[in-house]
């Protein structure tokens, strides 16, 4: 705990490397935390995001065969016996091969057993488009799980949030799907030099990234940064945009969005991934069904195209919502 | 849960094995009657004829060891020590059921007894037992986990992934393949070429052994050996127990696809008859066997009646147990 | 083809049995149609919905091992070589074990290859709650696929629609996920005694089930029938409800809903399954972002609880939206 | 695509095999250079050292036969007959690429040549080849399908499900397991106990054979036998080709985990060197070998330059090819 007297020393680290730091801090804090996945140990991870953990924590960090169904199921079984497993599913797209274990076993175990067990499993996955990995390695897979009660969904957009949310996710007693965006790996940020619980970020609390009064822009991960960029251009046009990053999609901090809408009465949701069945449409549905009267203009959903993620950089760049598009849509909405 | 240590079962132990098999038999007969008379909706998958597998294997386990099984799991969960009345209650969807009525016939679970659950997705539970084995290995508890699954399940991906993972991690797991000759309505010979499923173990560098799944003592012996290996850190074993599903696959299945005479042949080798024969050899008299049967029937019936008298869950309870914290 | 002169003789059949009839008519019409799945042949199907097909079409109907990933992948491979496969995945919940094949292979093959191939695969699945099958055999799984471009999604609610839509799905050159609702198996309807193309129902065309002027109620499958029931009660209260069944979720016939809203200005969407990430929220998002001005009142989403499907009949019945709830919500909305 | 029928390769045939291996080698060297110099974003998985597997197996195939492979698929797709320039073009994300720039390095596909595609999800393509085999069986085309995958992929569920299905359906499929000793950074011995992966075939009632994957003639012979079985309706074969990945797993992998000397030992057994040695034995002179190498290099470089000169796809084209009709 940080008191008002001491200010903790901070160190700079990037989004890719802070993953190992957050894992190390939880492995060090709680002896029941264990970590498994493909090449996460000896090799230090396909993205070098877990380097040093095997050396430091030994058997509690395990390399696995290429067997995602077994990885997730093994994590669930270990959780039932008192461990607190973290499993890595390299690319979020691979959640497809273990979807049954995630959706039918992990999400439902506690409910089906009538609350006999807690299943404190965290599944880490590298998410999203923009790095030229093609249709099967670039999806925003968080949208596959919204209709499945029992899974908390975390989508950190900064180094500080990744650090604080991953530690909270591991401590959470419910299953958590934790999505790390590949295109943010180089992003820099600062975390305490020593493990420090005051840097934990609670699940279910949105961040007001930038305050504003004319329009509310809600975005996560890569899109959060484009929204901030757009807000700057909007400011230049005299438009004051409030940017909100929900940070966790389940549970979703609707209150913070509603509070903002009381000021702005205008909503723009920016979502990576096709529009149908995504968290953006879900948020717009929640706002319009529960807070219709708050809106002075139609809500706007800016999403990726309704296509798979194309490989060629020209195509992939066009597929992702751009800051300029957010700027123009928000400006149009304010002028509505 | 009995912890058997002697190399072969004593008279008293065998009587106990018989009692537990009979318990399961009567339990399933009552459940079958309920579903036939539509006392309960949905579907059920019965265990009559396979009792020696669950009773034999769980008898080689000790407190702290765990099991996972399938939708055809009443027998395994009861053999692992779940209370009769709360098991009936779950199947009836009662508030007092093992899972408060949320799971039902395909999901009997009793963590307090190490029955980690019954799973309705074929193959999904195998890695759960691998995980329990991993925890035992890391925590040094010496606990063993046994996962029960069918011949048909041996053709699905999780079987392969879990067998391989358990072998390379030397996990203390018993893979109990209950080969009852059919996967739903398909004879195993129509869904795989090499029907000696225990031979698959070799590919994973794991011992595989076939055993008469209707002879509870044979199952017990094989299980003891596998449990010893597991506890000594030598890793998993695949046990293929040859047995037979005396009823259809599920409530709606008349099992017309069975060749004439097949059922009768297996009924003649009913695991309960075989156990009674063993006991007669050990000098147990008819009166004692009849008394045992009568006693079990009374107790199981009483448990069923208790469960039938219990309350339905309150509609509100459906919102519980999704989250620990939200 | 039916001409105006002849009226085809109709026969009564239920929702469970019309499946075999539709499959038989397509197997008979097109020699490239093949059908595979677990116990679909010799046994006639886990729900007796495919009886007689093996006897009649022999090797073109294949029983498989319990290997859903292989079933779907095999269908895709056969489609690439000129066949038109129909695969059965018994319960829609099992789509979890072959989710990767459906989402990463089937949905994306054509796109990833730059349009080199057509993949005319139809995946049939038994869907939904209400029959006491518990948490892993009762899900409305159509909501898992909305965010995945490349998959058409069909959800027939009547015998006539199942017959006409399944035949159209098989003929369609794109991948189709076809959901048959278990709780409608006993529903009766009428189809032509002889195969008759005039009974085909095109994908992407909604049905106006009941005309009305005060409120638009959109619902599918089991909920469609509860909406019709509600509309009758509403009529008794002097409220005129229009009931629309989209019948296919992808492509979605938004035009028919919009046309209705021009009359009613009030929208109620009834969806089986949890509210987040479902087609209901997607529809409400589409209407409010594109046709905000049409609404005189907040849109209403009536969905199942945000929990897995409980087993006990008391709990499962409460989990499913009831006709009475539709009636009262619609009445409240008209009074808004 | 050469259709070899003689029991062993003639001088001319062997020269052709060498030429095709060299083509792949130069192709991959150029791609490696592009990714190292960041001419292309994303990642790539190279095939240097494994050329004899793709060339040997596809040489046993005839027109109408098909292949599927992995993200490490450039070699297989080229061996199957895809044009060099359009393959380069796809990796560059050009409009003229095999897939119009939508797929990229991990998804080279040329249906016109029977190259059913490169798949980026481990194991996902095995059932695709089973399906191609099923179609051949039903349509009576006599076509055979070959699916190429790695040692690591043999631990994922689809391998198991597809091997079993292909065996019980007697599908005309070649399961070509390219055992290059590593799955990503993991030596195969760390992810499975029995590293003789060909032994897994027995569990499925399928023949399994291990072959020197760097000897193109050995691969060709084994493939011919498997193709014959398949065409005669005797079903699938598992071929485990022992080979080595001369580069790292992917662009970002320096392959530090390789024990000292391992790479050198395998470079000494480079499939191209071995083929040239064979040819020398057949009396082919250095000049001819040098000329062949020079000729191939020129042609492949020219193809690369053509591809580099092509247009980028128009942004609008990203909306094409999702649907046939919508
Ligand atoms: C993934 C999946 N596929 C299919 C089913 C449907 N199903 C339930 S039981 C069963 C047969 C299983 O046979 P086996 O493994 O031999 O077990 P048994 O029923 O004989 O005990 C099938 C196909 C399922 N529940 N899960
Ligand atoms: C389902 C899935 N899990 C993990 C990965 C990440 N991955 C890509 S290649 C690879 C290693 C595969 O090894 P192997 O099968 O031996 O093929 P090789 O790369 O050696 O040719 C892994 C784990 C993936 N693409 N798909
Ligand atoms: Mg069976
Ligand atoms: Mg390898």
PDB file of N, CA and C in Angstrom, chain B residues 150-219:
ATOM      1  N   UNK B 150     -16.288 -42.932 -22.344  1.00  0.00           N
ATOM      2  CA  UNK B 150     -16.731 -44.072 -23.141  1.00  0.00           C
ATOM      3  C   UNK B 150     -15.861 -44.387 -24.330  1.00  0.00           C
ATOM      4  N   UNK B 151     -16.169 -45.482 -25.001  1.00  0.00           N
ATOM      5  CA  UNK B 151     -15.449 -45.891 -26.204  1.00  0.00           C
ATOM      6  C   UNK B 151     -15.595 -44.829 -27.293  1.00  0.00           C
ATOM      7  N   UNK B 152     -16.795 -44.311 -27.440  1.00  0.00           N
ATOM      8  CA  UNK B 152     -17.015 -43.294 -28.471  1.00  0.00           C
ATOM      9  C   UNK B 152     -16.196 -42.035 -28.219  1.00  0.00           C
ATOM     10  N   UNK B 153     -16.038 -41.697 -26.946  1.00  0.00           N
ATOM     11  CA  UNK B 153     -15.292 -40.492 -26.577  1.00  0.00           C
ATOM     12  C   UNK B 153     -13.821 -40.599 -26.945  1.00  0.00           C
ATOM     13  N   UNK B 154     -13.354 -41.836 -27.139  1.00  0.00           N
ATOM     14  CA  UNK B 154     -11.928 -41.989 -27.460  1.00  0.00           C
ATOM     15  C   UNK B 154     -11.620 -41.510 -28.878  1.00  0.00           C
ATOM     16  N   UNK B 155     -12.640 -41.088 -29.631  1.00  0.00           N
ATOM     17  CA  UNK B 155     -12.392 -40.569 -30.979  1.00  0.00           C
ATOM     18  C   UNK B 155     -12.436 -39.051 -31.067  1.00  0.00           C
ATOM     19  N   UNK B 156     -12.607 -38.385 -29.926  1.00  0.00           N
ATOM     20  CA  UNK B 156     -12.691 -36.931 -29.965  1.00  0.00           C
ATOM     21  C   UNK B 156     -11.366 -36.296 -29.525  1.00  0.00           C
ATOM     22  N   UNK B 157     -11.119 -35.090 -30.008  1.00  0.00           N
ATOM     23  CA  UNK B 157      -9.840 -34.422 -29.818  1.00  0.00           C
ATOM     24  C   UNK B 157      -9.313 -34.341 -28.398  1.00  0.00           C
ATOM     25  N   UNK B 158     -10.184 -34.040 -27.428  1.00  0.00           N
ATOM     26  CA  UNK B 158      -9.695 -33.869 -26.056  1.00  0.00           C
ATOM     27  C   UNK B 158      -9.082 -35.148 -25.503  1.00  0.00           C
ATOM     28  N   UNK B 159      -9.556 -36.313 -25.958  1.00  0.00           N
ATOM     29  CA  UNK B 159      -8.953 -37.572 -25.506  1.00  0.00           C
ATOM     30  C   UNK B 159      -7.469 -37.561 -25.865  1.00  0.00           C
ATOM     31  N   UNK B 160      -7.191 -37.259 -27.101  1.00  0.00           N
ATOM     32  CA  UNK B 160      -5.818 -37.244 -27.614  1.00  0.00           C
ATOM     33  C   UNK B 160      -4.963 -36.208 -26.883  1.00  0.00           C
ATOM     34  N   UNK B 161      -5.448 -35.000 -26.817  1.00  0.00           N
ATOM     35  CA  UNK B 161      -4.673 -33.929 -26.194  1.00  0.00           C
ATOM     36  C   UNK B 161      -4.388 -34.229 -24.724  1.00  0.00           C
ATOM     37  N   UNK B 162      -5.378 -34.778 -24.038  1.00  0.00           N
ATOM     38  CA  UNK B 162      -5.208 -35.012 -22.605  1.00  0.00           C
ATOM     39  C   UNK B 162      -4.326 -36.220 -22.326  1.00  0.00           C
ATOM     40  N   UNK B 163      -4.476 -37.286 -23.110  1.00  0.00           N
ATOM     41  CA  UNK B 163      -3.606 -38.455 -22.949  1.00  0.00           C
ATOM     42  C   UNK B 163      -2.151 -38.033 -23.124  1.00  0.00           C
ATOM     43  N   UNK B 164      -1.898 -37.247 -24.161  1.00  0.00           N
ATOM     44  CA  UNK B 164      -0.526 -36.839 -24.442  1.00  0.00           C
ATOM     45  C   UNK B 164       0.038 -35.924 -23.352  1.00  0.00           C
ATOM     46  N   UNK B 165      -0.770 -34.947 -22.951  1.00  0.00           N
ATOM     47  CA  UNK B 165      -0.316 -34.019 -21.908  1.00  0.00           C
ATOM     48  C   UNK B 165      -0.050 -34.758 -20.597  1.00  0.00           C
ATOM     49  N   UNK B 166      -0.958 -35.644 -20.220  1.00  0.00           N
ATOM     50  CA  UNK B 166      -0.803 -36.375 -18.958  1.00  0.00           C
ATOM     51  C   UNK B 166       0.454 -37.245 -18.987  1.00  0.00           C
ATOM     52  N   UNK B 167       0.748 -37.815 -20.153  1.00  0.00           N
ATOM     53  CA  UNK B 167       1.927 -38.680 -20.269  1.00  0.00           C
ATOM     54  C   UNK B 167       3.218 -37.866 -20.161  1.00  0.00           C
ATOM     55  N   UNK B 168       3.303 -36.767 -20.899  1.00  0.00           N
ATOM     56  CA  UNK B 168       4.551 -36.000 -20.891  1.00  0.00           C
ATOM     57  C   UNK B 168       4.750 -35.275 -19.556  1.00  0.00           C
ATOM     58  N   UNK B 169       3.682 -34.972 -18.860  1.00  0.00           N
ATOM     59  CA  UNK B 169       3.803 -34.341 -17.542  1.00  0.00           C
ATOM     60  C   UNK B 169       3.815 -35.378 -16.416  1.00  0.00           C
ATOM     61  N   UNK B 170       3.725 -36.663 -16.788  1.00  0.00           N
ATOM     62  CA  UNK B 170       3.685 -37.740 -15.786  1.00  0.00           C
ATOM     63  C   UNK B 170       2.645 -37.454 -14.697  1.00  0.00           C
ATOM     64  N   UNK B 171       1.453 -37.129 -15.124  1.00  0.00           N
ATOM     65  CA  UNK B 171       0.408 -36.780 -14.159  1.00  0.00           C
ATOM     66  C   UNK B 171      -0.216 -38.027 -13.538  1.00  0.00           C
ATOM     67  N   UNK B 172      -0.601 -37.928 -12.251  1.00  0.00           N
ATOM     68  CA  UNK B 172      -1.227 -39.062 -11.549  1.00  0.00           C
ATOM     69  C   UNK B 172      -2.700 -39.215 -11.943  1.00  0.00           C
ATOM     70  N   UNK B 173      -2.923 -39.703 -13.170  1.00  0.00           N
ATOM     71  CA  UNK B 173      -4.284 -39.794 -13.706  1.00  0.00           C
ATOM     72  C   UNK B 173      -4.580 -41.211 -14.174  1.00  0.00           C
ATOM     73  N   UNK B 174      -5.790 -41.690 -13.873  1.00  0.00           N
ATOM     74  CA  UNK B 174      -6.289 -42.949 -14.426  1.00  0.00           C
ATOM     75  C   UNK B 174      -7.290 -42.610 -15.525  1.00  0.00           C
ATOM     76  N   UNK B 175      -7.007 -43.029 -16.752  1.00  0.00           N
ATOM     77  CA  UNK B 175      -7.952 -42.853 -17.846  1.00  0.00           C
ATOM     78  C   UNK B 175      -8.787 -44.126 -17.924  1.00  0.00           C
ATOM     79  N   UNK B 176     -10.006 -44.048 -17.436  1.00  0.00           N
ATOM     80  CA  UNK B 176     -10.869 -45.219 -17.368  1.00  0.00           C
ATOM     81  C   UNK B 176     -11.835 -45.209 -18.550  1.00  0.00           C
ATOM     82  N   UNK B 177     -11.493 -45.974 -19.576  1.00  0.00           N
ATOM     83  CA  UNK B 177     -12.298 -46.043 -20.784  1.00  0.00           C
ATOM     84  C   UNK B 177     -13.321 -47.158 -20.608  1.00  0.00           C
ATOM     85  N   UNK B 178     -14.567 -46.793 -20.463  1.00  0.00           N
ATOM     86  CA  UNK B 178     -15.626 -47.789 -20.300  1.00  0.00           C
ATOM     87  C   UNK B 178     -16.108 -48.192 -21.685  1.00  0.00           C
ATOM     88  N   UNK B 179     -15.553 -49.284 -22.196  1.00  0.00           N
ATOM     89  CA  UNK B 179     -15.936 -49.738 -23.528  1.00  0.00           C
ATOM     90  C   UNK B 179     -17.194 -50.592 -23.427  1.00  0.00           C
ATOM     91  N   UNK B 180     -18.335 -49.938 -23.618  1.00  0.00           N
ATOM     92  CA  UNK B 180     -19.621 -50.656 -23.556  1.00  0.00           C
ATOM     93  C   UNK B 180     -20.121 -50.989 -24.963  1.00  0.00           C
ATOM     94  N   UNK B 181     -19.190 -50.987 -25.911  1.00  0.00           N
ATOM     95  CA  UNK B 181     -19.413 -51.440 -27.287  1.00  0.00           C
ATOM     96  C   UNK B 181     -20.176 -50.473 -28.190  1.00  0.00           C
ATOM     97  N   UNK B 182     -20.831 -49.474 -27.592  1.00  0.00           N
ATOM     98  CA  UNK B 182     -21.593 -48.544 -28.418  1.00  0.00           C
ATOM     99  C   UNK B 182     -21.323 -47.100 -28.030  1.00  0.00           C
ATOM    100  N   UNK B 183     -21.272 -46.228 -29.017  1.00  0.00           N
ATOM    101  CA  UNK B 183     -21.318 -44.796 -28.824  1.00  0.00           C
ATOM    102  C   UNK B 183     -22.660 -44.368 -29.365  1.00  0.00           C
ATOM    103  N   UNK B 184     -23.543 -43.963 -28.486  1.00  0.00           N
ATOM    104  CA  UNK B 184     -24.926 -43.747 -28.860  1.00  0.00           C
ATOM    105  C   UNK B 184     -25.449 -45.002 -29.552  1.00  0.00           C
ATOM    106  N   UNK B 185     -25.708 -44.936 -30.872  1.00  0.00           N
ATOM    107  CA  UNK B 185     -26.261 -46.120 -31.553  1.00  0.00           C
ATOM    108  C   UNK B 185     -25.230 -46.801 -32.437  1.00  0.00           C
ATOM    109  N   UNK B 186     -23.993 -46.308 -32.377  1.00  0.00           N
ATOM    110  CA  UNK B 186     -22.964 -46.841 -33.271  1.00  0.00           C
ATOM    111  C   UNK B 186     -22.072 -47.864 -32.578  1.00  0.00           C
ATOM    112  N   UNK B 187     -22.040 -49.091 -33.094  1.00  0.00           N
ATOM    113  CA  UNK B 187     -21.084 -50.073 -32.566  1.00  0.00           C
ATOM    114  C   UNK B 187     -19.668 -49.521 -32.779  1.00  0.00           C
ATOM    115  N   UNK B 188     -18.797 -49.714 -31.814  1.00  0.00           N
ATOM    116  CA  UNK B 188     -17.474 -49.119 -31.871  1.00  0.00           C
ATOM    117  C   UNK B 188     -16.746 -49.507 -33.169  1.00  0.00           C
ATOM    118  N   UNK B 189     -17.021 -50.687 -33.682  1.00  0.00           N
ATOM    119  CA  UNK B 189     -16.370 -51.126 -34.913  1.00  0.00           C
ATOM    120  C   UNK B 189     -16.746 -50.304 -36.135  1.00  0.00           C
ATOM    121  N   UNK B 190     -17.805 -49.515 -36.012  1.00  0.00           N
ATOM    122  CA  UNK B 190     -18.194 -48.673 -37.157  1.00  0.00           C
ATOM    123  C   UNK B 190     -17.558 -47.294 -37.083  1.00  0.00           C
ATOM    124  N   UNK B 191     -16.923 -46.979 -35.961  1.00  0.00           N
ATOM    125  CA  UNK B 191     -16.349 -45.630 -35.820  1.00  0.00           C
ATOM    126  C   UNK B 191     -14.836 -45.626 -35.629  1.00  0.00           C
ATOM    127  N   UNK B 192     -14.229 -46.816 -35.512  1.00  0.00           N
ATOM    128  CA  UNK B 192     -12.774 -46.874 -35.468  1.00  0.00           C
ATOM    129  C   UNK B 192     -12.321 -48.243 -35.991  1.00  0.00           C
ATOM    130  N   UNK B 193     -11.128 -48.286 -36.569  1.00  0.00           N
ATOM    131  CA  UNK B 193     -10.647 -49.527 -37.180  1.00  0.00           C
ATOM    132  C   UNK B 193     -10.092 -50.484 -36.120  1.00  0.00           C
ATOM    133  N   UNK B 194      -9.210 -49.982 -35.297  1.00  0.00           N
ATOM    134  CA  UNK B 194      -8.608 -50.822 -34.261  1.00  0.00           C
ATOM    135  C   UNK B 194      -9.450 -50.715 -32.993  1.00  0.00           C
ATOM    136  N   UNK B 195     -10.322 -51.705 -32.799  1.00  0.00           N
ATOM    137  CA  UNK B 195     -11.263 -51.611 -31.667  1.00  0.00           C
ATOM    138  C   UNK B 195     -10.617 -52.014 -30.343  1.00  0.00           C
ATOM    139  N   UNK B 196      -9.355 -52.403 -30.367  1.00  0.00           N
ATOM    140  CA  UNK B 196      -8.657 -52.607 -29.103  1.00  0.00           C
ATOM    141  C   UNK B 196      -8.134 -51.239 -28.663  1.00  0.00           C
ATOM    142  N   UNK B 197      -8.970 -50.521 -27.964  1.00  0.00           N
ATOM    143  CA  UNK B 197      -8.668 -49.119 -27.662  1.00  0.00           C
ATOM    144  C   UNK B 197      -7.520 -48.959 -26.683  1.00  0.00           C
ATOM    145  N   UNK B 198      -7.247 -49.996 -25.902  1.00  0.00           N
ATOM    146  CA  UNK B 198      -6.126 -49.887 -24.951  1.00  0.00           C
ATOM    147  C   UNK B 198      -4.806 -49.770 -25.707  1.00  0.00           C
ATOM    148  N   UNK B 199      -4.777 -50.244 -26.952  1.00  0.00           N
ATOM    149  CA  UNK B 199      -3.537 -50.155 -27.738  1.00  0.00           C
ATOM    150  C   UNK B 199      -3.178 -48.720 -28.102  1.00  0.00           C
ATOM    151  N   UNK B 200      -4.138 -47.814 -27.982  1.00  0.00           N
ATOM    152  CA  UNK B 200      -3.825 -46.419 -28.295  1.00  0.00           C
ATOM    153  C   UNK B 200      -2.819 -45.838 -27.308  1.00  0.00           C
ATOM    154  N   UNK B 201      -2.759 -46.414 -26.125  1.00  0.00           N
ATOM    155  CA  UNK B 201      -1.878 -45.866 -25.082  1.00  0.00           C
ATOM    156  C   UNK B 201      -0.421 -45.816 -25.543  1.00  0.00           C
ATOM    157  N   UNK B 202      -0.014 -46.826 -26.293  1.00  0.00           N
ATOM    158  CA  UNK B 202       1.389 -46.927 -26.726  1.00  0.00           C
ATOM    159  C   UNK B 202       1.841 -45.660 -27.450  1.00  0.00           C
ATOM    160  N   UNK B 203       0.993 -45.125 -28.281  1.00  0.00           N
ATOM    161  CA  UNK B 203       1.339 -43.923 -29.033  1.00  0.00           C
ATOM    162  C   UNK B 203       1.713 -42.765 -28.123  1.00  0.00           C
ATOM    163  N   UNK B 204       1.208 -42.814 -26.908  1.00  0.00           N
ATOM    164  CA  UNK B 204       1.492 -41.738 -25.949  1.00  0.00           C
ATOM    165  C   UNK B 204       2.586 -42.135 -24.956  1.00  0.00           C
ATOM    166  N   UNK B 205       3.140 -43.321 -25.132  1.00  0.00           N
ATOM    167  CA  UNK B 205       4.147 -43.793 -24.188  1.00  0.00           C
ATOM    168  C   UNK B 205       3.545 -44.022 -22.811  1.00  0.00           C
ATOM    169  N   UNK B 206       2.339 -44.561 -22.801  1.00  0.00           N
ATOM    170  CA  UNK B 206       1.613 -44.788 -21.554  1.00  0.00           C
ATOM    171  C   UNK B 206       1.158 -46.244 -21.524  1.00  0.00           C
ATOM    172  N   UNK B 207       1.193 -46.892 -20.351  1.00  0.00           N
ATOM    173  CA  UNK B 207       0.668 -48.262 -20.325  1.00  0.00           C
ATOM    174  C   UNK B 207      -0.834 -48.281 -20.584  1.00  0.00           C
ATOM    175  N   UNK B 208      -1.273 -49.259 -21.358  1.00  0.00           N
ATOM    176  CA  UNK B 208      -2.701 -49.431 -21.621  1.00  0.00           C
ATOM    177  C   UNK B 208      -3.067 -50.859 -21.303  1.00  0.00           C
ATOM    178  N   UNK B 209      -4.159 -51.050 -20.572  1.00  0.00           N
ATOM    179  CA  UNK B 209      -4.537 -52.406 -20.193  1.00  0.00           C
ATOM    180  C   UNK B 209      -6.031 -52.610 -20.342  1.00  0.00           C
ATOM    181  N   UNK B 210      -6.386 -53.789 -20.838  1.00  0.00           N
ATOM    182  CA  UNK B 210      -7.781 -54.155 -21.025  1.00  0.00           C
ATOM    183  C   UNK B 210      -8.192 -55.047 -19.872  1.00  0.00           C
ATOM    184  N   UNK B 211      -9.389 -54.832 -19.340  1.00  0.00           N
ATOM    185  CA  UNK B 211      -9.839 -55.638 -18.207  1.00  0.00           C
ATOM    186  C   UNK B 211     -11.329 -55.953 -18.360  1.00  0.00           C
ATOM    187  N   UNK B 212     -11.739 -57.074 -17.766  1.00  0.00           N
ATOM    188  CA  UNK B 212     -13.153 -57.443 -17.748  1.00  0.00           C
ATOM    189  C   UNK B 212     -13.886 -56.449 -16.852  1.00  0.00           C
ATOM    190  N   UNK B 213     -14.609 -55.540 -17.462  1.00  0.00           N
ATOM    191  CA  UNK B 213     -15.266 -54.481 -16.714  1.00  0.00           C
ATOM    192  C   UNK B 213     -16.480 -54.940 -15.937  1.00  0.00           C
ATOM    193  N   UNK B 214     -16.858 -56.188 -16.086  1.00  0.00           N
ATOM    194  CA  UNK B 214     -17.994 -56.692 -15.309  1.00  0.00           C
ATOM    195  C   UNK B 214     -17.538 -57.481 -14.088  1.00  0.00           C
ATOM    196  N   UNK B 215     -16.219 -57.678 -13.971  1.00  0.00           N
ATOM    197  CA  UNK B 215     -15.672 -58.371 -12.808  1.00  0.00           C
ATOM    198  C   UNK B 215     -15.062 -57.332 -11.874  1.00  0.00           C
ATOM    199  N   UNK B 216     -15.795 -56.985 -10.831  1.00  0.00           N
ATOM    200  CA  UNK B 216     -15.386 -55.875  -9.969  1.00  0.00           C
ATOM    201  C   UNK B 216     -14.015 -56.112  -9.348  1.00  0.00           C
ATOM    202  N   UNK B 217     -13.666 -57.377  -9.069  1.00  0.00           N
ATOM    203  CA  UNK B 217     -12.350 -57.651  -8.477  1.00  0.00           C
ATOM    204  C   UNK B 217     -11.240 -57.430  -9.493  1.00  0.00           C
ATOM    205  N   UNK B 218     -11.497 -57.816 -10.732  1.00  0.00           N
ATOM    206  CA  UNK B 218     -10.498 -57.603 -11.788  1.00  0.00           C
ATOM    207  C   UNK B 218     -10.262 -56.108 -11.980  1.00  0.00           C
ATOM    208  N   UNK B 219     -11.355 -55.355 -12.007  1.00  0.00           N
ATOM    209  CA  UNK B 219     -11.232 -53.900 -12.159  1.00  0.00           C
ATOM    210  C   UNK B 219     -10.452 -53.329 -10.987  1.00  0.00           C
TER     211      UNK B 219
END
